[in-house]
């Protein structure tokens, strides 16, 4: 079965520091992977997606993620954190057979310290 | 343009009551998804519509939950005999077709007393 695991339910970084949010996937077939951001009392917004075209994916707001098959990882990074990046981040995998069902991780809450 | 709209934004009701949650997708989007998000958790898939039909309802937890999309646009999630464990934020998303990027609404926060 396809799934994702997010390591670290809470991550704190200083403003201007590197952001690294971890996501590992489980899939027997090439996966479709996504990162979403959720601000308080709002729905989810797509940051970026991996669909096998390129292993390094660039998204909105300066975020990017690298698909590493050997490590079954799809970690999200941003070189320099901004206060406005404080939110909850979800990694997700899309089931690739017979449906367009998405499975989300449990989320990582990012705190940015001034 | 208008995004995905969910109403009501908040719903408080008593255990045992019936509730309906509404989702207005982006115009022209044929795929529609319902998720449930409990506190501290990621969204949990409930059901996916392609047009008027439920293409995948494997996430509905039991027969108290039902969803419809009679004209292929607006969808209603219906919960009968509500239980306290049904308290969560119910999210709706739509996409142009299945497999295209999803656009989420802000959710309906359901509280069962």
mmCIF file of C-alpha atoms in Angstrom:
data_model
loop_
_atom_site.group_PDB
_atom_site.id
_atom_site.type_symbol
_atom_site.label_atom_id
_atom_site.label_comp_id
_atom_site.label_asym_id
_atom_site.label_seq_id
_atom_site.Cartn_x
_atom_site.Cartn_y
_atom_site.Cartn_z
ATOM 1 C CA UNK A 1 0.000 0.000 0.000
ATOM 2 C CA UNK A 2 1.174 3.518 -0.699
ATOM 3 C CA UNK A 3 1.790 5.819 2.258
ATOM 4 C CA UNK A 4 3.875 8.737 3.494
ATOM 5 C CA UNK A 5 5.577 9.340 6.816
ATOM 6 C CA UNK A 6 6.542 12.769 8.064
ATOM 7 C CA UNK A 7 9.310 12.803 10.634
ATOM 8 C CA UNK A 8 8.943 15.511 13.247
ATOM 9 C CA UNK A 9 5.534 16.876 14.112
ATOM 10 C CA UNK A 10 7.077 20.221 15.109
ATOM 11 C CA UNK A 11 10.104 21.984 13.652
ATOM 12 C CA UNK A 12 11.502 25.341 14.795
ATOM 13 C CA UNK A 13 13.979 27.391 12.809
ATOM 14 C CA UNK A 14 15.323 30.889 13.131
ATOM 15 C CA UNK A 15 14.365 33.484 10.574
ATOM 16 C CA UNK A 16 16.858 33.283 7.712
ATOM 17 C CA UNK A 17 17.880 29.697 8.506
ATOM 18 C CA UNK A 18 17.450 26.652 6.306
ATOM 19 C CA UNK A 19 14.092 24.907 6.441
ATOM 20 C CA UNK A 20 14.115 21.111 6.116
ATOM 21 C CA UNK A 21 10.891 19.133 6.491
ATOM 22 C CA UNK A 22 11.165 15.394 6.069
ATOM 23 C CA UNK A 23 8.887 13.030 4.170
ATOM 24 C CA UNK A 24 9.446 9.381 3.356
ATOM 25 C CA UNK A 25 7.135 7.414 1.122
ATOM 26 C CA UNK A 26 6.232 3.805 0.650
ATOM 27 C CA UNK A 27 5.256 2.717 -2.826
ATOM 28 C CA UNK A 28 5.896 -0.273 -5.040
ATOM 29 C CA UNK A 29 5.375 1.826 -8.153
ATOM 30 C CA UNK A 30 6.709 5.264 -9.110
ATOM 31 C CA UNK A 31 4.727 7.600 -6.893
ATOM 32 C CA UNK A 32 3.119 10.968 -7.426
ATOM 33 C CA UNK A 33 4.164 13.063 -4.419
ATOM 34 C CA UNK A 34 2.984 16.426 -3.181
ATOM 35 C CA UNK A 35 3.662 19.017 -0.524
ATOM 36 C CA UNK A 36 0.840 21.194 0.768
ATOM 37 C CA UNK A 37 0.836 24.090 3.230
ATOM 38 C CA UNK A 38 -2.015 24.922 5.589
ATOM 39 C CA UNK A 39 -2.355 28.242 7.369
ATOM 40 C CA UNK A 40 -4.600 28.481 10.440
ATOM 41 C CA UNK A 41 -8.298 28.078 9.689
ATOM 42 C CA UNK A 42 -7.661 27.667 5.996
ATOM 43 C CA UNK A 43 -7.655 24.841 3.517
ATOM 44 C CA UNK A 44 -4.552 23.345 2.007
ATOM 45 C CA UNK A 45 -2.530 25.039 -0.714
ATOM 46 C CA UNK A 46 -0.326 23.124 -3.122
ATOM 47 C CA UNK A 47 3.354 23.995 -2.776
ATOM 48 C CA UNK A 48 4.797 21.590 -5.322
ATOM 49 C CA UNK A 49 4.386 18.165 -6.880
ATOM 50 C CA UNK A 50 6.581 15.384 -8.206
ATOM 51 C CA UNK A 51 5.329 13.499 -11.239
ATOM 52 C CA UNK A 52 8.568 11.872 -12.466
ATOM 53 C CA UNK A 53 9.529 14.635 -14.909
ATOM 54 C CA UNK A 54 12.454 15.879 -12.779
ATOM 55 C CA UNK A 55 13.818 14.802 -9.412
ATOM 56 C CA UNK A 56 14.306 18.363 -8.137
ATOM 57 C CA UNK A 57 10.994 20.151 -8.018
ATOM 58 C CA UNK A 58 10.619 23.858 -7.444
ATOM 59 C CA UNK A 59 7.461 25.218 -5.928
ATOM 60 C CA UNK A 60 5.958 28.437 -4.751
ATOM 61 C CA UNK A 61 7.331 30.751 -2.062
ATOM 62 C CA UNK A 62 10.917 29.580 -2.619
ATOM 63 C CA UNK A 63 10.325 25.983 -1.570
ATOM 64 C CA UNK A 64 11.737 22.994 -3.368
ATOM 65 C CA UNK A 65 11.847 19.242 -2.861
ATOM 66 C CA UNK A 66 14.080 16.487 -4.155
ATOM 67 C CA UNK A 67 12.821 13.020 -5.004
ATOM 68 C CA UNK A 68 15.382 10.394 -3.956
ATOM 69 C CA UNK A 69 14.330 6.915 -4.942
ATOM 70 C CA UNK A 70 17.246 5.240 -3.158
ATOM 71 C CA UNK A 71 16.170 6.839 0.119
ATOM 72 C CA UNK A 72 12.397 6.776 -0.613
ATOM 73 C CA UNK A 73 12.369 10.417 0.425
ATOM 74 C CA UNK A 74 10.823 13.651 -0.757
ATOM 75 C CA UNK A 75 12.085 16.236 1.729
ATOM 76 C CA UNK A 76 10.984 19.861 1.506
ATOM 77 C CA UNK A 77 13.555 22.624 1.784
ATOM 78 C CA UNK A 78 13.839 26.385 1.683
ATOM 79 C CA UNK A 79 17.216 28.131 1.945
ATOM 80 C CA UNK A 80 16.070 31.001 4.144
ATOM 81 C CA UNK A 81 13.021 30.916 6.409
ATOM 82 C CA UNK A 82 10.674 33.858 6.607
ATOM 83 C CA UNK A 83 8.225 34.597 9.380
ATOM 84 C CA UNK A 84 5.376 34.106 6.925
ATOM 85 C CA UNK A 85 6.452 30.461 6.410
ATOM 86 C CA UNK A 86 5.053 29.536 9.821
ATOM 87 C CA UNK A 87 2.295 27.039 9.039
ATOM 88 C CA UNK A 88 1.586 23.337 8.897
ATOM 89 C CA UNK A 89 3.040 21.339 6.044
ATOM 90 C CA UNK A 90 1.690 18.077 4.682
ATOM 91 C CA UNK A 91 3.304 15.545 2.429
ATOM 92 C CA UNK A 92 0.944 13.440 0.317
ATOM 93 C CA UNK A 93 1.037 10.572 -2.150
ATOM 94 C CA UNK A 94 -1.526 9.964 -4.838
ATOM 95 C CA UNK A 95 -2.660 6.400 -5.332
ATOM 96 C CA UNK A 96 -1.708 5.405 -8.841
ATOM 97 C CA UNK A 97 -4.046 2.557 -9.672
ATOM 98 C CA UNK A 98 -7.722 2.823 -10.438
ATOM 99 C CA UNK A 99 -8.455 5.946 -8.396
ATOM 100 C CA UNK A 100 -7.261 9.450 -7.689
ATOM 101 C CA UNK A 101 -7.225 9.033 -3.931
ATOM 102 C CA UNK A 102 -4.630 10.993 -1.949
ATOM 103 C CA UNK A 103 -2.995 9.816 1.268
ATOM 104 C CA UNK A 104 -1.657 12.563 3.521
ATOM 105 C CA UNK A 105 0.987 12.466 6.215
ATOM 106 C CA UNK A 106 0.297 13.637 9.737
ATOM 107 C CA UNK A 107 1.855 17.033 9.124
ATOM 108 C CA UNK A 108 4.775 19.093 10.419
ATOM 109 C CA UNK A 109 4.132 22.385 12.144
ATOM 110 C CA UNK A 110 6.852 24.885 11.277
ATOM 111 C CA UNK A 111 7.648 27.638 13.732
ATOM 112 C CA UNK A 112 9.904 30.507 12.673
ATOM 113 C CA UNK A 113 11.728 32.323 15.440
ATOM 114 C CA UNK A 114 12.633 35.988 15.143
ATOM 115 C CA UNK B 1 -12.132 33.791 -9.707
ATOM 116 C CA UNK B 2 -14.060 32.064 -6.960
ATOM 117 C CA UNK B 3 -12.393 29.207 -5.168
ATOM 118 C CA UNK B 4 -13.928 26.186 -3.497
ATOM 119 C CA UNK B 5 -16.639 27.312 -1.118
ATOM 120 C CA UNK B 6 -17.780 25.311 1.890
ATOM 121 C CA UNK B 7 -20.798 26.067 4.029
ATOM 122 C CA UNK B 8 -21.325 26.416 6.861
ATOM 123 C CA UNK B 9 -17.877 27.346 8.127
ATOM 124 C CA UNK B 10 -18.822 26.126 11.584
ATOM 125 C CA UNK B 11 -21.508 23.712 12.712
ATOM 126 C CA UNK B 12 -22.326 22.775 16.276
ATOM 127 C CA UNK B 13 -24.944 20.136 16.935
ATOM 128 C CA UNK B 14 -25.941 17.547 19.467
ATOM 129 C CA UNK B 15 -25.071 13.893 19.421
ATOM 130 C CA UNK B 16 -27.585 11.906 17.431
ATOM 131 C CA UNK B 17 -28.575 14.722 15.086
ATOM 132 C CA UNK B 18 -28.317 14.744 11.288
ATOM 133 C CA UNK B 19 -26.007 17.200 9.525
ATOM 134 C CA UNK B 20 -25.372 18.252 5.959
ATOM 135 C CA UNK B 21 -22.182 19.938 4.800
ATOM 136 C CA UNK B 22 -22.081 21.664 1.443
ATOM 137 C CA UNK B 23 -19.267 22.110 -1.047
ATOM 138 C CA UNK B 24 -19.330 24.382 -4.125
ATOM 139 C CA UNK B 25 -16.379 23.464 -6.321
ATOM 140 C CA UNK B 26 -14.603 25.692 -8.772
ATOM 141 C CA UNK B 27 -16.734 26.082 -11.874
ATOM 142 C CA UNK B 28 -15.857 23.506 -14.505
ATOM 143 C CA UNK B 29 -14.058 21.159 -12.138
ATOM 144 C CA UNK B 30 -15.297 17.631 -12.708
ATOM 145 C CA UNK B 31 -13.489 15.956 -9.815
ATOM 146 C CA UNK B 32 -14.480 16.585 -6.207
ATOM 147 C CA UNK B 33 -13.019 15.171 -3.001
ATOM 148 C CA UNK B 34 -14.084 15.096 0.625
ATOM 149 C CA UNK B 35 -11.595 14.732 3.485
ATOM 150 C CA UNK B 36 -11.870 14.701 7.261
ATOM 151 C CA UNK B 37 -9.150 16.326 9.328
ATOM 152 C CA UNK B 38 -9.043 15.578 13.031
ATOM 153 C CA UNK B 39 -7.020 17.716 15.428
ATOM 154 C CA UNK B 40 -3.308 17.242 14.897
ATOM 155 C CA UNK B 41 -3.769 14.952 11.920
ATOM 156 C CA UNK B 42 -3.496 15.173 8.187
ATOM 157 C CA UNK B 43 -6.559 15.097 5.949
ATOM 158 C CA UNK B 44 -8.120 11.647 5.738
ATOM 159 C CA UNK B 45 -9.690 10.703 2.410
ATOM 160 C CA UNK B 46 -13.427 10.053 2.491
ATOM 161 C CA UNK B 47 -14.779 10.022 -1.057
ATOM 162 C CA UNK B 48 -13.929 11.109 -4.595
ATOM 163 C CA UNK B 49 -16.458 12.068 -7.282
ATOM 164 C CA UNK B 50 -15.847 12.178 -10.981
ATOM 165 C CA UNK B 51 -18.845 14.018 -12.365
ATOM 166 C CA UNK B 52 -22.005 12.831 -10.642
ATOM 167 C CA UNK B 53 -20.714 9.433 -9.624
ATOM 168 C CA UNK B 54 -18.687 8.393 -6.629
ATOM 169 C CA UNK B 55 -15.552 6.956 -8.204
ATOM 170 C CA UNK B 56 -14.070 5.914 -4.872
ATOM 171 C CA UNK B 57 -15.941 5.907 -1.556
ATOM 172 C CA UNK B 58 -13.538 3.616 0.249
ATOM 173 C CA UNK B 59 -12.776 6.234 2.900
ATOM 174 C CA UNK B 60 -16.296 6.639 4.264
ATOM 175 C CA UNK B 61 -15.980 5.282 7.803
ATOM 176 C CA UNK B 62 -19.423 3.658 8.069
ATOM 177 C CA UNK B 63 -22.953 3.784 6.720
ATOM 178 C CA UNK B 64 -23.796 6.904 8.710
ATOM 179 C CA UNK B 65 -21.777 8.870 6.160
ATOM 180 C CA UNK B 66 -23.100 9.527 2.683
ATOM 181 C CA UNK B 67 -22.276 12.041 -0.038
ATOM 182 C CA UNK B 68 -24.026 13.102 -3.209
ATOM 183 C CA UNK B 69 -23.274 15.238 -6.225
ATOM 184 C CA UNK B 70 -26.476 15.026 -8.264
ATOM 185 C CA UNK B 71 -25.653 17.509 -11.015
ATOM 186 C CA UNK B 72 -21.907 17.101 -11.094
ATOM 187 C CA UNK B 73 -21.236 20.403 -9.369
ATOM 188 C CA UNK B 74 -22.305 21.058 -5.775
ATOM 189 C CA UNK B 75 -21.774 18.189 -3.354
ATOM 190 C CA UNK B 76 -23.325 17.488 0.032
ATOM 191 C CA UNK B 77 -21.784 15.322 2.715
ATOM 192 C CA UNK B 78 -24.463 13.887 4.974
ATOM 193 C CA UNK B 79 -23.875 12.429 8.412
ATOM 194 C CA UNK B 80 -26.673 10.607 10.242
ATOM 195 C CA UNK B 81 -26.897 9.914 13.968
ATOM 196 C CA UNK B 82 -23.826 12.006 14.679
ATOM 197 C CA UNK B 83 -21.366 10.884 17.339
ATOM 198 C CA UNK B 84 -18.829 12.908 19.307
ATOM 199 C CA UNK B 85 -16.065 11.180 17.365
ATOM 200 C CA UNK B 86 -17.355 12.789 14.171
ATOM 201 C CA UNK B 87 -16.093 16.158 15.414
ATOM 202 C CA UNK B 88 -13.450 17.342 12.946
ATOM 203 C CA UNK B 89 -12.836 19.747 10.116
ATOM 204 C CA UNK B 90 -14.358 18.468 6.891
ATOM 205 C CA UNK B 91 -12.443 19.629 3.837
ATOM 206 C CA UNK B 92 -13.600 19.662 0.264
ATOM 207 C CA UNK B 93 -11.335 19.932 -2.773
ATOM 208 C CA UNK B 94 -11.931 20.044 -6.493
ATOM 209 C CA UNK B 95 -9.770 19.590 -9.554
ATOM 210 C CA UNK B 96 -10.273 20.061 -13.279
ATOM 211 C CA UNK B 97 -10.261 16.306 -13.733
ATOM 212 C CA UNK B 98 -9.069 13.412 -11.640
ATOM 213 C CA UNK B 99 -5.328 13.586 -11.141
ATOM 214 C CA UNK B 100 -5.039 17.329 -11.675
ATOM 215 C CA UNK B 101 -3.943 19.567 -8.768
ATOM 216 C CA UNK B 102 -6.569 19.873 -6.047
ATOM 217 C CA UNK B 103 -7.913 23.190 -4.833
ATOM 218 C CA UNK B 104 -9.140 23.117 -1.253
ATOM 219 C CA UNK B 105 -11.892 25.000 0.492
ATOM 220 C CA UNK B 106 -11.417 26.406 3.983
ATOM 221 C CA UNK B 107 -13.385 23.567 5.535
ATOM 222 C CA UNK B 108 -16.373 23.136 7.818
ATOM 223 C CA UNK B 109 -15.555 22.749 11.481
ATOM 224 C CA UNK B 110 -18.079 20.269 12.896
ATOM 225 C CA UNK B 111 -18.507 19.990 16.641
ATOM 226 C CA UNK B 112 -20.738 17.320 18.131
ATOM 227 C CA UNK B 113 -21.726 18.022 21.725
#
